[in-house]
Amino acid sequence: MYVLALVTQKGGSGKSTLAVGLAVAAMENGERVAFVEADPQGTISKWKERRGNPYPRVVRVADPAEIEGALSRLEAEGIWLGIVDTAATNNALAMRAIAMADLCLMPVRPSPADMEAAIPTLIAIRRLNRRFAFVLNQTPPRGCRLSEAATSLNSLGVLALPYVGQRNDHQDALGAGLGVTEFAQEGRASEEVRALWGWVSKQLNRDVVVHG
Ligand SMILES: Nc1ncnc2c1ncn2[C@@H]1O[C@H](COP(=O)(O)OP(=O)(O)OP(=O)(O)O)[C@@H](O)[C@H]1O
Ligand SMILES: [Mg+2]
């Protein structure tokens, strides 16, 4: 089983939104996916309550020590991808999620303040020697601010592709208990999330090539 953790101490950057979008895109690709929700805010559990579909499963954890056991149980059930959504505020839970992750995704909005706020999480990821990538999220239509942000993030580490634009479909899908690729199958937001899942799955599958 692969573990993908959505992390950054910056609130509202899109951790839960991208976690949901990627989970559903992966399921649509035939993967067995489950969530470990390590955020007392419960964004993913609340989304799941609105969802008339038993999949993906959501397991909530309140204590860092519970994360490893939750992931092991999911693996024993045959889950291929465990996605851990973390809180901006609960550092201990997020640190444990990072330590367990095959890949950490850090959503960052293209503003200097957001990029600055991601640095402590980046330092923690590097200290724990984990693989990571930034995801530029909630981007405006192309402009020079965007390319400046991309250049800065590229200089700090890997930047996932494509960028994820600011689009209402993400908010509406979350509200409807759907992944964005279920909510507006033909929309640009779906296209971007599917492509982002393609990028992420390639990063995860790289392990298979290296160790296989
Ligand atoms: N690409 C996007 N386009 C439009 N809205 C977005 C996008 N990504 C996230 N949002 C919206 O931004 C808000 C914050 O997103 P989200 O809750 O996913 O952030 P978060 O990082 O999980 O926040 P927290 O740190 O509080 O857990 C939500 O209202 C969400 O719908
Ligand atoms: Mg969240």
PDB file of C-alpha atoms and ligand atoms in Angstrom:
ATOM      1  CA  MET A   1       0.000   0.000   0.000  1.00  0.00           C
ATOM      2  CA  TYR A   2       1.151   3.520  -0.739  1.00  0.00           C
ATOM      3  CA  VAL A   3       0.597   6.358   1.692  1.00  0.00           C
ATOM      4  CA  LEU A   4      -0.055   9.848   0.412  1.00  0.00           C
ATOM      5  CA  ALA A   5      -0.154  12.644   3.010  1.00  0.00           C
ATOM      6  CA  LEU A   6      -1.628  16.077   2.387  1.00  0.00           C
ATOM      7  CA  VAL A   7       0.309  18.431   4.620  1.00  0.00           C
ATOM      8  CA  THR A   8       1.071  22.065   5.272  1.00  0.00           C
ATOM      9  CA  GLN A   9       0.515  24.126   8.342  1.00  0.00           C
ATOM     10  CA  LYS A  10      -1.035  26.848   6.189  1.00  0.00           C
ATOM     11  CA  GLY A  11      -4.799  26.635   6.657  1.00  0.00           C
ATOM     12  CA  GLY A  12      -7.175  26.705   3.719  1.00  0.00           C
ATOM     13  CA  SER A  13      -4.541  25.869   1.114  1.00  0.00           C
ATOM     14  CA  GLY A  14      -6.566  22.960  -0.295  1.00  0.00           C
ATOM     15  CA  LYS A  15      -5.355  19.847   1.546  1.00  0.00           C
ATOM     16  CA  SER A  16      -8.827  18.356   2.039  1.00  0.00           C
ATOM     17  CA  THR A  17     -10.139  19.477  -1.354  1.00  0.00           C
ATOM     18  CA  LEU A  18      -7.235  17.910  -3.225  1.00  0.00           C
ATOM     19  CA  ALA A  19      -7.338  14.803  -1.010  1.00  0.00           C
ATOM     20  CA  VAL A  20     -10.965  14.237  -2.018  1.00  0.00           C
ATOM     21  CA  GLY A  21     -10.366  15.059  -5.678  1.00  0.00           C
ATOM     22  CA  LEU A  22      -7.370  12.741  -5.923  1.00  0.00           C
ATOM     23  CA  ALA A  23      -9.054   9.917  -3.986  1.00  0.00           C
ATOM     24  CA  VAL A  24     -12.022   9.840  -6.336  1.00  0.00           C
ATOM     25  CA  ALA A  25      -9.857  10.211  -9.444  1.00  0.00           C
ATOM     26  CA  ALA A  26      -7.779   7.245  -8.250  1.00  0.00           C
ATOM     27  CA  MET A  27     -10.938   5.191  -7.610  1.00  0.00           C
ATOM     28  CA  GLU A  28     -12.186   6.004 -11.083  1.00  0.00           C
ATOM     29  CA  ASN A  29      -8.886   4.561 -12.298  1.00  0.00           C
ATOM     30  CA  GLY A  30      -9.729   1.303 -10.557  1.00  0.00           C
ATOM     31  CA  GLU A  31      -7.614   1.770  -7.431  1.00  0.00           C
ATOM     32  CA  ARG A  32      -8.676   0.752  -3.926  1.00  0.00           C
ATOM     33  CA  VAL A  33      -8.466   3.911  -1.855  1.00  0.00           C
ATOM     34  CA  ALA A  34      -9.228   4.851   1.752  1.00  0.00           C
ATOM     35  CA  PHE A  35      -8.778   7.926   3.916  1.00  0.00           C
ATOM     36  CA  VAL A  36      -7.163   8.331   7.263  1.00  0.00           C
ATOM     37  CA  GLU A  37      -8.514  11.601   8.592  1.00  0.00           C
ATOM     38  CA  ALA A  38      -6.057  13.154  11.002  1.00  0.00           C
ATOM     39  CA  ASP A  39      -7.894  16.458  11.326  1.00  0.00           C
ATOM     40  CA  PRO A  40     -10.316  17.085  14.204  1.00  0.00           C
ATOM     41  CA  GLN A  41     -12.116  19.580  11.926  1.00  0.00           C
ATOM     42  CA  GLY A  42     -13.529  16.517  10.148  1.00  0.00           C
ATOM     43  CA  THR A  43     -13.758  17.957   6.623  1.00  0.00           C
ATOM     44  CA  ILE A  44     -13.418  14.502   5.037  1.00  0.00           C
ATOM     45  CA  SER A  45     -15.863  12.782   7.435  1.00  0.00           C
ATOM     46  CA  LYS A  46     -18.439  15.488   6.827  1.00  0.00           C
ATOM     47  CA  TRP A  47     -17.955  15.108   3.059  1.00  0.00           C
ATOM     48  CA  LYS A  48     -18.419  11.353   3.491  1.00  0.00           C
ATOM     49  CA  GLU A  49     -21.694  11.875   5.393  1.00  0.00           C
ATOM     50  CA  ARG A  50     -23.042  13.753   2.380  1.00  0.00           C
ATOM     51  CA  ARG A  51     -21.889  11.001   0.022  1.00  0.00           C
ATOM     52  CA  GLY A  52     -24.352   8.261  -0.841  1.00  0.00           C
ATOM     53  CA  ASN A  53     -21.571   5.776  -1.529  1.00  0.00           C
ATOM     54  CA  PRO A  54     -19.646   3.585   0.929  1.00  0.00           C
ATOM     55  CA  TYR A  55     -16.337   4.272  -0.875  1.00  0.00           C
ATOM     56  CA  PRO A  56     -13.809   5.510  -0.128  1.00  0.00           C
ATOM     57  CA  ARG A  57     -13.770   4.457   3.502  1.00  0.00           C
ATOM     58  CA  VAL A  58     -12.830   7.100   6.043  1.00  0.00           C
ATOM     59  CA  VAL A  59     -11.039   6.184   9.270  1.00  0.00           C
ATOM     60  CA  ARG A  60     -10.668   8.977  11.806  1.00  0.00           C
ATOM     61  CA  VAL A  61      -7.687   9.215  14.126  1.00  0.00           C
ATOM     62  CA  ALA A  62      -7.354  11.553  17.091  1.00  0.00           C
ATOM     63  CA  ASP A  63      -3.894  10.637  18.308  1.00  0.00           C
ATOM     64  CA  PRO A  64      -0.618  10.401  16.351  1.00  0.00           C
ATOM     65  CA  ALA A  65      -0.032   6.901  17.719  1.00  0.00           C
ATOM     66  CA  GLU A  66      -3.214   5.680  15.965  1.00  0.00           C
ATOM     67  CA  ILE A  67      -2.076   6.518  12.427  1.00  0.00           C
ATOM     68  CA  GLU A  68       0.241   3.578  11.885  1.00  0.00           C
ATOM     69  CA  GLY A  69      -2.325   1.020  13.112  1.00  0.00           C
ATOM     70  CA  ALA A  70      -5.063   2.571  10.980  1.00  0.00           C
ATOM     71  CA  LEU A  71      -2.874   2.342   7.877  1.00  0.00           C
ATOM     72  CA  SER A  72      -1.855  -1.254   8.654  1.00  0.00           C
ATOM     73  CA  ARG A  73      -5.487  -2.308   8.985  1.00  0.00           C
ATOM     74  CA  LEU A  74      -6.339  -0.683   5.668  1.00  0.00           C
ATOM     75  CA  GLU A  75      -3.419  -2.443   4.027  1.00  0.00           C
ATOM     76  CA  ALA A  76      -4.599  -5.763   5.454  1.00  0.00           C
ATOM     77  CA  GLU A  77      -8.021  -5.080   3.876  1.00  0.00           C
ATOM     78  CA  GLY A  78      -6.380  -4.763   0.460  1.00  0.00           C
ATOM     79  CA  ILE A  79      -6.338  -0.985   0.172  1.00  0.00           C
ATOM     80  CA  TRP A  80      -3.746   0.142  -2.396  1.00  0.00           C
ATOM     81  CA  LEU A  81      -3.663   3.845  -1.519  1.00  0.00           C
ATOM     82  CA  GLY A  82      -4.116   5.350   1.947  1.00  0.00           C
ATOM     83  CA  ILE A  83      -4.592   9.114   1.850  1.00  0.00           C
ATOM     84  CA  VAL A  84      -3.919  10.951   5.101  1.00  0.00           C
ATOM     85  CA  ASP A  85      -5.547  14.372   5.397  1.00  0.00           C
ATOM     86  CA  THR A  86      -4.000  16.505   8.110  1.00  0.00           C
ATOM     87  CA  ALA A  87      -4.854  19.669   9.989  1.00  0.00           C
ATOM     88  CA  ALA A  88      -3.108  22.985   9.664  1.00  0.00           C
ATOM     89  CA  THR A  89      -2.922  23.225  13.431  1.00  0.00           C
ATOM     90  CA  ASN A  90      -2.247  19.814  14.952  1.00  0.00           C
ATOM     91  CA  ASN A  91       1.447  19.487  14.507  1.00  0.00           C
ATOM     92  CA  ALA A  92       1.910  16.120  16.194  1.00  0.00           C
ATOM     93  CA  LEU A  93      -0.678  14.410  13.962  1.00  0.00           C
ATOM     94  CA  ALA A  94       0.785  15.986  10.841  1.00  0.00           C
ATOM     95  CA  MET A  95       4.347  15.024  11.825  1.00  0.00           C
ATOM     96  CA  ARG A  96       3.293  11.392  12.266  1.00  0.00           C
ATOM     97  CA  ALA A  97       1.483  11.471   8.905  1.00  0.00           C
ATOM     98  CA  ILE A  98       4.621  12.825   7.220  1.00  0.00           C
ATOM     99  CA  ALA A  99       6.738  10.113   8.814  1.00  0.00           C
ATOM    100  CA  MET A 100       4.400   7.405   7.456  1.00  0.00           C
ATOM    101  CA  ALA A 101       4.077   8.849   3.938  1.00  0.00           C
ATOM    102  CA  ASP A 102       5.582   7.555   0.701  1.00  0.00           C
ATOM    103  CA  LEU A 103       4.809  10.964  -0.755  1.00  0.00           C
ATOM    104  CA  CYS A 104       3.791  14.230   0.915  1.00  0.00           C
ATOM    105  CA  LEU A 105       1.798  16.700  -1.147  1.00  0.00           C
ATOM    106  CA  MET A 106       1.889  20.320  -0.040  1.00  0.00           C
ATOM    107  CA  PRO A 107      -0.800  22.491  -1.618  1.00  0.00           C
ATOM    108  CA  VAL A 108       0.304  26.106  -1.836  1.00  0.00           C
ATOM    109  CA  ARG A 109      -1.631  29.097  -3.110  1.00  0.00           C
ATOM    110  CA  PRO A 110       0.469  31.375  -5.318  1.00  0.00           C
ATOM    111  CA  SER A 111       1.068  34.177  -2.842  1.00  0.00           C
ATOM    112  CA  PRO A 112       4.285  35.082  -1.011  1.00  0.00           C
ATOM    113  CA  ALA A 113       2.556  34.687   2.378  1.00  0.00           C
ATOM    114  CA  ASP A 114       1.332  31.197   1.523  1.00  0.00           C
ATOM    115  CA  MET A 115       4.727  30.123   0.245  1.00  0.00           C
ATOM    116  CA  GLU A 116       6.417  31.486   3.369  1.00  0.00           C
ATOM    117  CA  ALA A 117       3.930  29.676   5.569  1.00  0.00           C
ATOM    118  CA  ALA A 118       4.773  26.354   3.901  1.00  0.00           C
ATOM    119  CA  ILE A 119       8.457  26.523   4.894  1.00  0.00           C
ATOM    120  CA  PRO A 120       8.179  25.016   8.423  1.00  0.00           C
ATOM    121  CA  THR A 121       6.325  22.008   6.965  1.00  0.00           C
ATOM    122  CA  LEU A 122       8.971  21.680   4.259  1.00  0.00           C
ATOM    123  CA  ILE A 123      11.698  21.693   6.935  1.00  0.00           C
ATOM    124  CA  ALA A 124       9.860  18.953   8.845  1.00  0.00           C
ATOM    125  CA  ILE A 125       9.519  16.840   5.687  1.00  0.00           C
ATOM    126  CA  ARG A 126      13.222  17.214   4.910  1.00  0.00           C
ATOM    127  CA  ARG A 127      14.170  16.359   8.487  1.00  0.00           C
ATOM    128  CA  LEU A 128      12.114  13.177   8.227  1.00  0.00           C
ATOM    129  CA  ASN A 129      13.689  12.479   4.828  1.00  0.00           C
ATOM    130  CA  ARG A 130      10.361  12.014   3.035  1.00  0.00           C
ATOM    131  CA  ARG A 131       9.561  12.528  -0.632  1.00  0.00           C
ATOM    132  CA  PHE A 132       7.366  15.526  -1.323  1.00  0.00           C
ATOM    133  CA  ALA A 133       5.938  17.783  -3.973  1.00  0.00           C
ATOM    134  CA  PHE A 134       4.272  21.165  -3.920  1.00  0.00           C
ATOM    135  CA  VAL A 135       0.950  21.561  -5.687  1.00  0.00           C
ATOM    136  CA  LEU A 136       0.134  25.073  -6.816  1.00  0.00           C
ATOM    137  CA  ASN A 137      -3.556  25.344  -5.966  1.00  0.00           C
ATOM    138  CA  GLN A 138      -6.279  27.928  -6.448  1.00  0.00           C
ATOM    139  CA  THR A 139      -4.250  29.537  -9.205  1.00  0.00           C
ATOM    140  CA  PRO A 140      -5.603  32.480 -11.191  1.00  0.00           C
ATOM    141  CA  PRO A 141      -5.509  32.421 -14.994  1.00  0.00           C
ATOM    142  CA  ARG A 142      -1.916  32.538 -16.257  1.00  0.00           C
ATOM    143  CA  GLY A 143       0.039  35.574 -15.238  1.00  0.00           C
ATOM    144  CA  CYS A 144       3.463  36.640 -14.073  1.00  0.00           C
ATOM    145  CA  ARG A 145       2.615  36.125 -10.380  1.00  0.00           C
ATOM    146  CA  LEU A 146       1.939  32.512 -11.205  1.00  0.00           C
ATOM    147  CA  SER A 147       5.241  31.953 -12.950  1.00  0.00           C
ATOM    148  CA  GLU A 148       7.076  33.693 -10.085  1.00  0.00           C
ATOM    149  CA  ALA A 149       5.356  31.355  -7.638  1.00  0.00           C
ATOM    150  CA  ALA A 150       6.221  28.324  -9.763  1.00  0.00           C
ATOM    151  CA  THR A 151       9.862  29.417  -9.994  1.00  0.00           C
ATOM    152  CA  SER A 152      10.095  29.900  -6.209  1.00  0.00           C
ATOM    153  CA  LEU A 153       8.503  26.525  -5.461  1.00  0.00           C
ATOM    154  CA  ASN A 154      10.669  24.774  -8.056  1.00  0.00           C
ATOM    155  CA  SER A 155      13.748  26.198  -6.351  1.00  0.00           C
ATOM    156  CA  LEU A 156      12.577  24.714  -3.028  1.00  0.00           C
ATOM    157  CA  GLY A 157      11.722  21.264  -4.352  1.00  0.00           C
ATOM    158  CA  VAL A 158       9.527  19.387  -6.773  1.00  0.00           C
ATOM    159  CA  LEU A 159       6.458  21.089  -8.182  1.00  0.00           C
ATOM    160  CA  ALA A 160       3.642  18.746  -9.227  1.00  0.00           C
ATOM    161  CA  LEU A 161       1.908  19.236 -12.565  1.00  0.00           C
ATOM    162  CA  PRO A 162      -0.488  20.531 -13.563  1.00  0.00           C
ATOM    163  CA  TYR A 163      -1.352  23.513 -11.364  1.00  0.00           C
ATOM    164  CA  VAL A 164      -4.891  23.406 -10.011  1.00  0.00           C
ATOM    165  CA  GLY A 165      -6.933  26.454 -10.912  1.00  0.00           C
ATOM    166  CA  GLN A 166      -9.366  28.355  -8.721  1.00  0.00           C
ATOM    167  CA  ARG A 167     -12.721  26.888  -9.805  1.00  0.00           C
ATOM    168  CA  ASN A 168     -16.110  26.693  -8.132  1.00  0.00           C
ATOM    169  CA  ASP A 169     -16.491  23.033  -9.113  1.00  0.00           C
ATOM    170  CA  HIS A 170     -14.084  22.093  -6.310  1.00  0.00           C
ATOM    171  CA  GLN A 171     -16.241  23.781  -3.666  1.00  0.00           C
ATOM    172  CA  ASP A 172     -19.512  22.515  -5.116  1.00  0.00           C
ATOM    173  CA  ALA A 173     -18.216  18.942  -5.380  1.00  0.00           C
ATOM    174  CA  LEU A 174     -17.115  18.986  -1.743  1.00  0.00           C
ATOM    175  CA  GLY A 175     -20.539  20.287  -0.730  1.00  0.00           C
ATOM    176  CA  ALA A 176     -22.289  17.563  -2.732  1.00  0.00           C
ATOM    177  CA  GLY A 177     -20.257  14.708  -1.267  1.00  0.00           C
ATOM    178  CA  LEU A 178     -18.602  14.068  -4.614  1.00  0.00           C
ATOM    179  CA  GLY A 179     -15.162  14.155  -6.109  1.00  0.00           C
ATOM    180  CA  VAL A 180     -14.789  16.953  -8.628  1.00  0.00           C
ATOM    181  CA  THR A 181     -14.437  14.358 -11.417  1.00  0.00           C
ATOM    182  CA  GLU A 182     -17.860  12.997 -10.447  1.00  0.00           C
ATOM    183  CA  PHE A 183     -19.438  16.417 -10.019  1.00  0.00           C
ATOM    184  CA  ALA A 184     -18.409  17.988 -13.332  1.00  0.00           C
ATOM    185  CA  GLN A 185     -16.901  15.202 -15.386  1.00  0.00           C
ATOM    186  CA  GLU A 186     -16.105  17.321 -18.416  1.00  0.00           C
ATOM    187  CA  GLY A 187     -14.971  20.469 -16.608  1.00  0.00           C
ATOM    188  CA  ARG A 188     -11.485  21.963 -16.499  1.00  0.00           C
ATOM    189  CA  ALA A 189     -11.256  21.258 -12.765  1.00  0.00           C
ATOM    190  CA  SER A 190     -11.800  17.542 -13.441  1.00  0.00           C
ATOM    191  CA  GLU A 191      -9.261  17.579 -16.230  1.00  0.00           C
ATOM    192  CA  GLU A 192      -6.665  19.106 -13.925  1.00  0.00           C
ATOM    193  CA  VAL A 193      -7.368  16.741 -11.037  1.00  0.00           C
ATOM    194  CA  ARG A 194      -7.229  13.681 -13.312  1.00  0.00           C
ATOM    195  CA  ALA A 195      -3.913  14.896 -14.717  1.00  0.00           C
ATOM    196  CA  LEU A 196      -2.631  15.604 -11.202  1.00  0.00           C
ATOM    197  CA  TRP A 197      -3.606  12.070 -10.167  1.00  0.00           C
ATOM    198  CA  GLY A 198      -1.666  10.800 -13.204  1.00  0.00           C
ATOM    199  CA  TRP A 199       1.382  12.742 -12.021  1.00  0.00           C
ATOM    200  CA  VAL A 200       1.045  11.537  -8.416  1.00  0.00           C
ATOM    201  CA  SER A 201       0.512   7.898  -9.386  1.00  0.00           C
ATOM    202  CA  LYS A 202       3.665   8.015 -11.517  1.00  0.00           C
ATOM    203  CA  GLN A 203       5.614   9.282  -8.515  1.00  0.00           C
ATOM    204  CA  LEU A 204       4.230   6.495  -6.345  1.00  0.00           C
ATOM    205  CA  ASN A 205       4.799   3.811  -8.977  1.00  0.00           C
ATOM    206  CA  ARG A 206       8.411   4.942  -9.326  1.00  0.00           C
ATOM    207  CA  ASP A 207       8.991   2.886  -6.163  1.00  0.00           C
ATOM    208  CA  VAL A 208       7.813  -0.229  -7.945  1.00  0.00           C
ATOM    209  CA  VAL A 209      10.402   0.303 -10.649  1.00  0.00           C
ATOM    210  CA  VAL A 210      13.185   1.070  -8.184  1.00  0.00           C
ATOM    211  CA  HIS A 211      12.541  -1.831  -5.817  1.00  0.00           C
ATOM    212  CA  GLY A 212      10.826  -4.279  -8.161  1.00  0.00           C
TER     213      GLY A 212
HETATM  214  N1  LIG B   1      -8.748  24.801  -6.573  1.00  0.00           N
HETATM  215  C1  LIG B   1      -9.710  25.342  -5.853  1.00  0.00           C
HETATM  216  N2  LIG B   1     -10.648  26.141  -6.430  1.00  0.00           N
HETATM  217  C2  LIG B   1     -11.617  26.715  -5.697  1.00  0.00           C
HETATM  218  N3  LIG B   1     -11.748  26.564  -4.373  1.00  0.00           N
HETATM  219  C3  LIG B   1     -10.843  25.793  -3.744  1.00  0.00           C
HETATM  220  C4  LIG B   1      -9.806  25.130  -4.432  1.00  0.00           C
HETATM  221  N4  LIG B   1      -9.067  24.422  -3.524  1.00  0.00           N
HETATM  222  C5  LIG B   1      -9.646  24.641  -2.335  1.00  0.00           C
HETATM  223  N5  LIG B   1     -10.708  25.452  -2.448  1.00  0.00           N
HETATM  224  C6  LIG B   1     -11.589  25.958  -1.386  1.00  0.00           C
HETATM  225  O1  LIG B   1     -10.776  26.634  -0.428  1.00  0.00           O
HETATM  226  C7  LIG B   1     -11.244  26.365   0.872  1.00  0.00           C
HETATM  227  C8  LIG B   1     -10.133  25.721   1.695  1.00  0.00           C
HETATM  228  O2  LIG B   1      -9.840  24.457   1.119  1.00  0.00           O
HETATM  229  P1  LIG B   1      -9.579  23.176   2.020  1.00  0.00           P
HETATM  230  O3  LIG B   1     -10.588  23.063   3.102  1.00  0.00           O
HETATM  231  O4  LIG B   1      -9.383  22.043   1.103  1.00  0.00           O
HETATM  232  O5  LIG B   1      -8.169  23.616   2.650  1.00  0.00           O
HETATM  233  P2  LIG B   1      -7.356  22.867   3.805  1.00  0.00           P
HETATM  234  O6  LIG B   1      -5.915  23.079   3.492  1.00  0.00           O
HETATM  235  O7  LIG B   1      -7.839  21.476   3.927  1.00  0.00           O
HETATM  236  O8  LIG B   1      -7.792  23.726   5.068  1.00  0.00           O
HETATM  237  P3  LIG B   1      -7.532  23.346   6.613  1.00  0.00           P
HETATM  238  O9  LIG B   1      -6.082  23.703   6.855  1.00  0.00           O
HETATM  239  O10 LIG B   1      -8.483  24.232   7.339  1.00  0.00           O
HETATM  240  O11 LIG B   1      -7.798  21.877   6.756  1.00  0.00           O
HETATM  241  C9  LIG B   1     -12.473  25.484   0.727  1.00  0.00           C
HETATM  242  O12 LIG B   1     -13.611  26.308   0.737  1.00  0.00           O
HETATM  243  C10 LIG B   1     -12.287  24.847  -0.632  1.00  0.00           C
HETATM  244  O13 LIG B   1     -13.503  24.495  -1.244  1.00  0.00           O
HETATM  245 MG    MG B   2      -8.581  20.443   5.582  1.00  0.00          MG
END
